[in-house]
Coordinates of C-alpha atoms in Angstrom, one line a residue:
M1 CA 25.3 129.8 78.7
I2 CA 23.8 127.8 81.7
K3 CA 26.2 127.5 84.6
M4 CA 27.3 124.8 87.0
S5 CA 25.4 124.1 90.3
R6 CA 26.0 126.1 93.4
D7 CA 27.1 122.9 95.2
V8 CA 29.9 122.3 92.8
Q9 CA 30.8 126.0 92.7
D10 CA 31.1 126.0 96.5
I11 CA 33.6 123.1 96.3
N12 CA 35.6 124.9 93.7
D13 CA 35.6 128.1 95.7
K14 CA 37.5 126.4 98.5
G15 CA 40.5 126.3 96.3
R16 CA 42.9 123.5 95.5
G17 CA 41.3 120.1 96.2
G18 CA 38.1 120.9 94.2
I19 CA 37.2 119.8 90.7
G20 CA 39.8 122.1 89.2
A21 CA 42.6 120.2 90.9
F22 CA 40.9 116.9 90.0
L23 CA 40.8 117.7 86.3
A24 CA 44.5 118.8 86.3
G25 CA 45.4 115.6 88.0
L26 CA 43.6 113.6 85.3
R27 CA 45.5 115.3 82.6
L28 CA 48.8 114.7 84.3
L29 CA 48.4 111.0 85.1
F30 CA 46.5 109.9 82.0
N31 CA 48.9 111.4 79.5
N32 CA 51.0 108.3 79.0
P33 CA 50.4 105.2 76.8
V34 CA 49.7 102.7 79.7
S35 CA 47.2 104.7 81.7
R36 CA 45.6 106.0 78.5
L37 CA 45.1 102.4 77.2
T38 CA 43.3 101.6 80.5
L39 CA 41.2 104.7 80.1
R40 CA 40.4 103.9 76.5
Y41 CA 39.2 100.4 77.5
S42 CA 37.0 102.0 80.2
T43 CA 35.1 104.0 77.6
N44 CA 33.1 100.9 76.8
N45 CA 29.6 100.7 78.1
I46 CA 28.7 98.0 80.6
K47 CA 25.6 97.2 82.7
C48 CA 26.2 97.4 86.4
S49 CA 24.0 97.7 89.5
L50 CA 24.1 101.2 91.0
N51 CA 22.3 101.5 94.3
G52 CA 20.1 98.6 93.4
R53 CA 19.2 99.8 89.9
D54 CA 20.7 98.3 86.7
I55 CA 22.1 101.0 84.5
E56 CA 24.3 100.9 81.4
E57 CA 27.1 103.4 81.4
P58 CA 30.8 103.6 80.5
I59 CA 33.1 101.8 82.9
I60 CA 34.5 105.2 83.8
Y61 CA 31.2 106.3 85.1
H62 CA 30.9 103.2 87.3
A63 CA 34.4 103.8 88.5
L64 CA 33.6 107.4 89.6
S65 CA 30.4 106.1 91.3
M66 CA 32.6 103.7 93.3
F67 CA 35.0 106.5 94.1
A68 CA 32.0 108.5 95.4
G69 CA 31.1 105.7 97.8
E70 CA 27.9 104.6 95.9
E71 CA 26.9 100.9 96.0
V72 CA 28.1 99.5 92.7
S73 CA 28.1 95.9 91.5
C74 CA 29.9 95.2 88.2
P75 CA 31.4 92.2 86.4
L76 CA 34.9 91.3 87.6
T77 CA 36.8 92.9 84.7
A78 CA 35.0 96.2 85.0
R79 CA 35.5 96.1 88.8
F80 CA 39.3 95.6 88.3
V81 CA 39.6 98.4 85.8
S82 CA 37.5 100.7 88.1
T83 CA 39.8 100.0 91.0
L84 CA 42.9 100.7 88.9
I85 CA 41.4 104.0 87.6
N86 CA 40.5 105.1 91.1
S87 CA 44.0 104.3 92.4
I88 CA 45.5 106.5 89.7
I89 CA 43.0 109.3 90.5
K90 CA 44.0 109.2 94.2
V91 CA 47.6 109.5 93.3
G92 CA 46.8 112.6 91.1
I93 CA 44.9 114.3 93.9
R94 CA 47.8 113.7 96.3
I95 CA 50.4 115.0 93.8
L96 CA 48.5 118.2 93.5
G97 CA 48.0 118.6 97.2
G98 CA 44.2 118.1 96.8
R99 CA 41.6 117.0 99.3
E100 CA 40.1 113.7 98.4
E101 CA 37.1 114.1 100.6
E102 CA 36.0 117.2 98.6
V103 CA 36.3 115.3 95.3
V104 CA 34.3 112.4 96.8
E105 CA 31.5 114.8 97.9
A106 CA 31.4 116.4 94.5
L107 CA 31.2 113.1 92.6
R108 CA 28.1 112.1 94.5
D109 CA 26.2 114.3 92.0
P110 CA 25.3 112.0 89.1
A111 CA 25.4 115.0 86.6
L112 CA 28.9 115.9 87.7
R113 CA 30.0 112.3 87.4
R114 CA 28.7 112.3 83.8
G115 CA 30.8 115.5 83.1
I116 CA 34.0 114.0 84.6
A117 CA 33.4 110.8 82.7
L118 CA 33.2 112.8 79.5
V119 CA 36.6 114.4 80.3
M120 CA 38.1 111.0 81.0
K121 CA 36.6 109.5 77.8
G122 CA 38.1 112.4 75.9
L123 CA 41.6 111.8 77.4
G124 CA 41.3 108.1 76.6
L125 CA 40.2 108.6 73.0
Y126 CA 42.2 111.7 72.0
G127 CA 44.9 112.0 74.6
V128 CA 45.6 115.5 76.1
T129 CA 44.7 118.2 73.6
V130 CA 44.5 122.0 74.1
P131 CA 41.7 122.7 74.2
Q132 CA 40.5 119.2 75.1
K133 CA 38.5 117.3 72.6
M134 CA 35.4 115.7 74.0
P135 CA 33.4 112.7 72.8
A136 CA 30.2 114.5 73.7
P137 CA 29.2 118.0 74.9
F138 CA 29.0 118.9 78.6
L139 CA 25.9 121.0 77.9
I140 CA 23.1 121.0 75.4
V141 CA 20.9 124.1 75.1
W142 CA 17.6 123.0 73.6
N143 CA 15.4 125.6 72.0
F144 CA 12.4 123.7 73.1
T145 CA 9.9 125.6 71.1
N146 CA 9.6 128.8 69.1
M147 CA 6.5 129.9 70.9
C148 CA 6.9 132.9 73.2
N149 CA 4.8 135.3 75.2
L150 CA 7.3 138.2 74.9
R151 CA 8.7 140.0 71.9
C152 CA 12.3 140.8 72.9
K153 CA 14.3 143.1 70.7
H154 CA 17.4 140.9 70.7
C155 CA 15.8 137.5 70.3
Y156 CA 18.1 135.1 68.4
Q157 CA 15.1 132.9 67.5
R158 CA 12.6 135.6 66.4
A159 CA 10.4 133.7 68.8
D160 CA 6.7 134.2 68.3
K161 CA 4.5 131.2 67.3
P162 CA 5.5 127.5 67.3
L163 CA 7.1 126.3 64.1
P164 CA 4.9 123.9 62.0
N165 CA 7.5 121.2 62.2
E166 CA 8.5 121.2 65.9
L167 CA 9.3 117.8 67.4
S168 CA 6.4 115.8 68.9
L169 CA 6.4 114.6 72.5
E170 CA 7.5 111.1 71.3
E171 CA 10.3 112.6 69.2
K172 CA 11.4 114.8 72.2
L173 CA 11.6 111.7 74.4
L174 CA 13.8 110.0 71.8
V175 CA 16.1 113.1 71.8
V176 CA 16.5 112.8 75.5
E177 CA 17.4 109.1 75.1
Q178 CA 20.0 110.0 72.5
L179 CA 21.6 112.7 74.7
D180 CA 21.7 110.2 77.6
R181 CA 23.4 107.5 75.5
A182 CA 25.9 110.1 74.2
G183 CA 26.9 110.9 77.8
V184 CA 25.7 114.5 77.9
A185 CA 26.0 115.9 81.4
A186 CA 23.5 118.8 81.4
V187 CA 20.5 119.9 79.3
A188 CA 19.1 123.5 79.5
L189 CA 15.7 124.1 78.0
S190 CA 15.4 127.4 76.3
G191 CA 13.2 128.8 73.5
G192 CA 11.2 130.7 72.7
E193 CA 9.8 130.3 76.2
P194 CA 10.0 126.7 77.2
T195 CA 7.8 126.9 80.3
I196 CA 4.6 127.7 78.4
H197 CA 4.9 124.6 76.2
P198 CA 2.7 121.7 77.3
D199 CA 5.6 119.2 77.1
F200 CA 7.9 121.2 79.4
Y201 CA 7.3 119.3 82.7
R202 CA 7.3 115.9 81.1
I203 CA 10.6 116.4 79.3
L204 CA 12.1 118.1 82.4
S205 CA 11.3 115.0 84.4
E206 CA 12.8 112.7 81.7
I207 CA 16.1 114.6 81.6
S208 CA 16.4 114.5 85.4
S209 CA 15.5 110.9 85.7
R210 CA 18.4 109.9 83.5
G211 CA 20.9 111.6 85.8
M212 CA 21.5 114.7 83.6
Y213 CA 21.5 118.2 85.1
A214 CA 18.2 119.8 84.3
A215 CA 18.2 123.6 83.7
V216 CA 15.9 126.2 82.2
A217 CA 16.5 129.7 80.7
T218 CA 13.2 131.6 81.1
N219 CA 11.7 135.1 81.0
G220 CA 10.1 134.1 84.4
W221 CA 6.5 134.9 83.5
L222 CA 5.0 131.6 84.7
F223 CA 7.5 131.1 87.5
A224 CA 6.2 134.3 89.1
D225 CA 3.6 131.9 90.4
I226 CA 5.5 129.9 92.9
R227 CA 3.2 126.9 92.3
N228 CA 4.6 126.5 88.8
L229 CA 8.2 126.6 90.1
V230 CA 7.4 124.0 92.8
K231 CA 6.0 121.8 90.1
A232 CA 9.2 122.2 88.0
K233 CA 11.4 121.5 91.1
K234 CA 9.5 118.3 91.7
A235 CA 10.0 117.3 88.1
G236 CA 13.8 117.6 88.7
L237 CA 14.7 121.2 87.8
R238 CA 18.0 122.1 89.4
Y239 CA 18.9 125.5 87.9
V240 CA 16.8 128.4 86.8
E241 CA 18.1 131.4 84.8
V242 CA 15.8 134.4 84.5
S243 CA 16.4 137.2 82.1
I244 CA 16.4 140.8 83.4
D245 CA 17.9 143.4 81.2
S246 CA 17.6 146.5 83.3
A247 CA 17.2 147.6 86.9
D248 CA 14.5 150.0 85.5
P249 CA 11.2 148.2 85.0
K250 CA 10.1 150.5 82.2
K251 CA 13.3 150.0 80.3
H252 CA 13.2 146.2 80.7
D253 CA 9.5 146.0 79.6
W254 CA 10.4 148.1 76.5
F255 CA 13.2 145.8 75.7
R256 CA 11.1 142.7 76.2
G257 CA 8.1 144.1 74.4
V258 CA 5.4 143.3 77.1
P259 CA 4.4 145.5 80.1
G260 CA 4.7 143.8 83.4
S261 CA 7.5 141.4 82.3
W262 CA 10.0 143.0 84.7
E263 CA 7.8 142.5 87.8
R264 CA 7.1 138.9 86.9
A265 CA 10.8 138.2 86.2
I266 CA 11.8 139.6 89.6
N267 CA 9.1 137.5 91.4
A268 CA 10.4 134.4 89.6
L269 CA 13.9 135.0 90.9
K270 CA 12.5 135.6 94.4
N271 CA 10.6 132.3 94.2
A272 CA 13.8 130.5 93.1
V273 CA 15.7 131.9 96.1
K274 CA 12.8 131.0 98.4
L275 CA 12.7 127.4 97.1
G276 CA 16.5 127.0 97.3
I277 CA 16.9 126.3 93.5
S278 CA 20.2 127.2 92.0
N279 CA 19.6 130.4 90.2
A280 CA 21.0 133.3 88.2
L281 CA 19.9 136.7 86.9
A282 CA 20.8 136.9 83.2
V283 CA 21.6 140.1 81.4
T284 CA 22.3 140.7 77.8
L285 CA 24.8 143.5 77.5
T286 CA 23.8 146.2 75.1
K287 CA 24.1 150.0 74.6
V288 CA 20.8 150.3 76.5
N289 CA 22.1 148.9 79.8
I290 CA 25.9 149.2 80.0
G291 CA 25.6 152.3 82.2
E292 CA 23.7 150.4 84.9
I293 CA 26.0 147.6 85.8
E294 CA 26.2 148.6 89.5
D295 CA 22.4 149.1 89.7
I296 CA 21.8 145.6 88.2
L297 CA 24.2 144.0 90.7
D298 CA 22.6 145.9 93.5
L299 CA 19.3 144.5 92.4
A300 CA 20.7 141.0 92.3
E301 CA 22.0 141.3 95.9
E302 CA 18.7 142.7 97.0
I303 CA 16.8 139.7 95.6
G304 CA 19.4 137.3 97.0
V305 CA 20.4 135.5 93.8
Q306 CA 23.5 133.5 93.7
R307 CA 25.0 134.7 90.4
V308 CA 24.6 137.3 87.6
V309 CA 25.4 136.2 84.1
F310 CA 26.2 138.9 81.6
F311 CA 25.6 137.6 78.1
N312 CA 27.3 138.7 74.9
F313 CA 25.0 140.4 72.5
V314 CA 25.1 138.6 69.1
P315 CA 23.3 140.2 66.1
V316 CA 21.3 137.2 65.0
G317 CA 17.5 136.7 64.6
R318 CA 15.6 139.8 65.8
G319 CA 19.0 141.1 67.1
R320 CA 20.1 141.6 63.5
D321 CA 17.3 144.0 63.0
N322 CA 18.6 145.9 66.1
I323 CA 22.3 145.7 65.4
W324 CA 22.7 149.2 66.9
L325 CA 22.4 147.5 70.3
D326 CA 25.8 145.9 70.0
L327 CA 28.8 147.2 72.0
D328 CA 31.9 148.3 70.3
P329 CA 35.2 146.7 71.3
L330 CA 36.2 149.5 73.7
E331 CA 32.8 149.4 75.4
R332 CA 33.0 145.6 75.8
E333 CA 36.5 145.8 77.2
D334 CA 35.5 148.5 79.7
V335 CA 32.4 146.4 80.8
L336 CA 34.4 143.2 81.2
R337 CA 37.0 145.1 83.3
T338 CA 34.2 146.6 85.4
L339 CA 32.7 143.1 86.0
F340 CA 36.0 141.7 87.2
K341 CA 36.4 144.6 89.6
E342 CA 32.9 144.3 90.9
M343 CA 33.4 140.6 91.4
K344 CA 36.4 141.3 93.6
K345 CA 34.3 143.7 95.7
R346 CA 31.0 141.7 96.0
K347 CA 32.2 138.5 97.7
G348 CA 28.8 137.0 98.1
L349 CA 27.8 137.2 94.5
Q350 CA 29.2 135.3 91.5
I351 CA 29.6 137.6 88.5
I352 CA 30.4 135.9 85.2
S353 CA 30.2 136.6 81.5
T354 CA 29.7 134.5 78.4
A355 CA 32.0 136.8 76.5
P356 CA 35.1 134.5 76.0
Q357 CA 37.3 137.6 76.4
Y358 CA 36.4 137.6 80.1
G359 CA 39.0 134.9 80.7
R360 CA 41.7 137.0 79.2
V361 CA 40.6 140.2 81.0
A362 CA 40.7 138.3 84.4
M363 CA 44.3 137.2 83.6
Q364 CA 45.4 140.6 82.7
L365 CA 43.9 142.5 85.6
S366 CA 45.2 139.9 88.1
G367 CA 48.7 139.9 86.7
G368 CA 48.2 136.3 85.4
K369 CA 47.1 135.0 88.8
E370 CA 43.4 134.6 88.1
V371 CA 41.4 133.3 85.1
A372 CA 37.8 132.5 84.2
P373 CA 37.6 129.0 82.7
T374 CA 34.3 128.5 80.8
H375 CA 32.8 131.6 82.3
F376 CA 31.9 130.0 85.6
Y377 CA 34.7 130.7 88.0
V378 CA 37.5 133.2 88.5
G379 CA 40.1 131.9 90.8
D380 CA 43.7 132.4 91.9
D381 CA 44.8 128.7 92.4
P382 CA 47.9 128.0 90.3
I383 CA 46.2 125.1 88.5
V384 CA 43.1 127.0 87.4
K385 CA 44.9 128.5 84.4
A386 CA 45.7 124.9 83.2
V387 CA 42.0 124.0 83.6
A388 CA 41.0 127.1 81.7
E389 CA 43.2 126.1 78.7
F390 CA 41.9 122.5 79.1
V391 CA 38.4 123.7 78.5
G392 CA 39.3 126.5 76.2
G393 CA 37.0 129.6 76.2
C394 CA 34.3 129.6 73.5
G395 CA 32.7 126.2 73.6
A396 CA 30.5 126.2 70.4
G397 CA 30.7 122.8 68.8
R398 CA 33.3 121.7 71.3
I399 CA 31.9 121.3 74.8
Y400 CA 28.5 122.7 74.0
A401 CA 25.9 122.5 71.2
G402 CA 22.3 123.6 70.5
I403 CA 19.2 121.8 69.3
Q404 CA 16.4 123.7 67.5
P405 CA 12.6 123.1 68.0
N406 CA 12.5 120.9 64.8
G407 CA 15.5 118.7 65.9
D408 CA 18.2 120.6 63.9
V409 CA 21.6 120.4 65.7
I410 CA 23.6 123.7 65.7
P411 CA 27.0 124.7 67.2
C412 CA 25.4 127.3 69.4
V413 CA 22.0 128.9 69.8
F414 CA 23.5 132.1 68.5
M415 CA 25.0 130.3 65.5
P416 CA 22.1 128.9 63.5
I417 CA 24.1 126.7 61.1
T418 CA 22.4 123.3 60.8
V419 CA 24.9 120.4 60.9
G420 CA 22.3 117.6 61.0
N421 CA 18.8 116.7 62.1
L422 CA 17.9 114.3 64.9
R423 CA 15.0 112.9 62.8
K424 CA 17.6 111.7 60.3
K425 CA 20.8 111.1 62.2
T426 CA 21.7 110.2 65.8
F427 CA 23.2 112.9 67.9
W428 CA 26.4 110.8 68.4
D429 CA 26.9 110.6 64.6
I430 CA 26.4 114.4 64.2
W431 CA 28.7 115.3 67.1
L432 CA 31.5 113.1 65.9
N433 CA 31.3 113.6 62.2
S434 CA 30.2 117.2 61.6
P435 CA 32.8 119.0 59.5
L436 CA 31.9 122.3 61.2
F437 CA 32.2 120.9 64.7
N438 CA 35.6 119.4 63.9
L439 CA 36.6 122.8 62.4
L440 CA 35.6 124.6 65.6
R441 CA 37.6 122.1 67.7
N442 CA 40.9 123.2 66.1
R443 CA 42.1 126.6 67.3
D444 CA 44.8 126.6 64.6
K445 CA 42.1 127.1 62.0
L446 CA 41.1 130.5 63.4
K447 CA 41.8 133.5 61.2
G448 CA 43.4 136.8 61.8
F449 CA 44.7 137.8 65.3
C450 CA 42.4 135.2 67.0
R451 CA 44.8 132.5 65.6
E452 CA 47.9 134.3 66.8
C453 CA 46.5 135.6 70.1
P454 CA 48.5 134.4 73.2
Y455 CA 45.1 134.0 75.0
K456 CA 43.4 131.9 72.3
N457 CA 43.3 128.8 74.5
V458 CA 41.4 130.6 77.3
C459 CA 39.3 132.6 74.9
G460 CA 39.3 131.9 71.1
G461 CA 36.9 134.7 70.4
C462 CA 33.1 134.4 70.2
R463 CA 32.5 132.1 67.1
A464 CA 28.9 133.2 66.9
R465 CA 29.8 136.8 66.6
A466 CA 32.4 136.0 63.9
Y467 CA 29.7 134.2 62.0
A468 CA 27.1 137.0 62.5
Y469 CA 29.4 139.6 61.1
Y470 CA 31.4 137.7 58.5
R471 CA 29.3 134.5 57.8
D472 CA 32.5 132.7 58.7
P473 CA 32.6 130.9 62.1
V474 CA 36.5 131.0 62.2
A475 CA 36.8 134.6 61.3
P476 CA 38.2 137.1 63.8
D477 CA 35.7 138.2 66.5
P478 CA 35.1 141.9 65.8
G479 CA 34.0 142.4 69.4
C480 CA 37.5 142.0 70.8
I481 CA 39.8 145.0 71.4
Y482 CA 42.6 143.3 69.5
N483 CA 40.3 143.2 66.4
L484 CA 39.4 146.8 66.5
K485 CA 40.4 147.4 62.9
H486 CA 37.9 144.8 61.8
W487 CA 35.2 146.6 63.8
N488 CA 36.0 150.0 62.3
R489 CA 36.0 148.4 58.8
I490 CA 32.5 147.0 59.5
Q491 CA 31.3 150.3 60.7
R492 CA 32.6 152.1 57.6
K493 CA 30.8 149.6 55.4
Q494 CA 27.6 150.2 57.4
K495 CA 28.1 153.9 56.9
V496 CA 28.5 154.7 60.5
K497 CA 29.6 158.3 60.7
T498 CA 31.8 158.1 63.9
P499 CA 33.8 154.9 64.0
I500 CA 35.4 154.3 67.4
S501 CA 39.0 155.2 68.2
K502 CA 41.8 153.3 66.6
T503 CA 43.6 153.0 69.9
V504 CA 44.6 149.3 70.4
L505 CA 45.8 147.8 73.7
K506 CA 48.8 145.5 73.4
P507 CA 48.2 141.9 74.4

């Protein structure tokens, strides 16, 4: 999954007083009937002038803009409610020993304001829930096209040629408008390979112009030419994530199916570093590369990237044809523990994982002092654990959703279950009313040990992996060490001769 910006991460890294403390304060002070009634009223959209430009957003958003010191002119009622909300926020920051100036600085980012506004709308509409219910996702990963210039062995899309029914440019612009109206904070363009599509720069600009955080997940082929990345930056690109699956060029090129792809990916990352664009090196963990974790991290440090994201392998699309690539639970556990230890050693590099179990591993190895909420931050502030439970591990259908090239909405790009199509329904309607999305938002509906696990509110298991193996999105995640018996059962059915050890670690 795409990560938050470096600016916001830096604020969080300073400890209490960052956005973590801010979120905890919101939960504390807006969990009573009076303040919640105020918050619910402030979910209404209203047109105000923001820095001389008329925009229509929820009153909450305008309140946060005022808090950040922006020039905001609203009708009297909205101004009164905004002042009241901001007074409550200030009390919350003081109670938690936070630093108001850091929150003000963070909220100057329009995309972050959108994200916080979503949290507050969720509190107003649903009250405090664990994990927190949201009226819209923080992040949309949009499989922009099915066309691709590589042939990766694990590709969840089986990307190759564009689909015959992909959205037109006009339809794409309408999708961006719908996401804007829903309050989505960030949109990441993925694929296929989004950068080779002729609509890429136009849509990137449209996303950015509406105050949403614009990101891209790419193989780096075109961004190896710095002129293309400069063009993307001018269009509003704020984050670039480039896939590199081995420190060995030959192994990467074999995995990606095209000679020369490693060199171009490396150059794309070097260009992102040179241009000062928030960046990450993305790795899909498989049996092919688990022995080179340190080499990959050394490579990342040599390039100067800000973070390395280790993705869970999910056997879907072309990955299902290469299911042998998947890690067994013991291998995954060992890798996640290695990542945590490396993160503690390599202070200048953020090391994160999309495996929801990483939150649990961080807690266990730190004796409960540290946790990784939503796979973006491991910290030892006492309130970070509360924020982790607030967000709740696997975000499929909860704080995150995917869009296919033809407008189909899915819970996650690794879980291709269509819950609606944007040519027929609005995103808002799909998000609020999808039975599957509502099922994924209730951790009590999980099955097996995932439902009983004491870490379910900071993990919840990977729902895409559960679906890939069982065709049931609330089934136990067979990639977790606590579900080892499920993995062994699957291996026996697949006639694997040497199922892994039955040793199970106690929670």
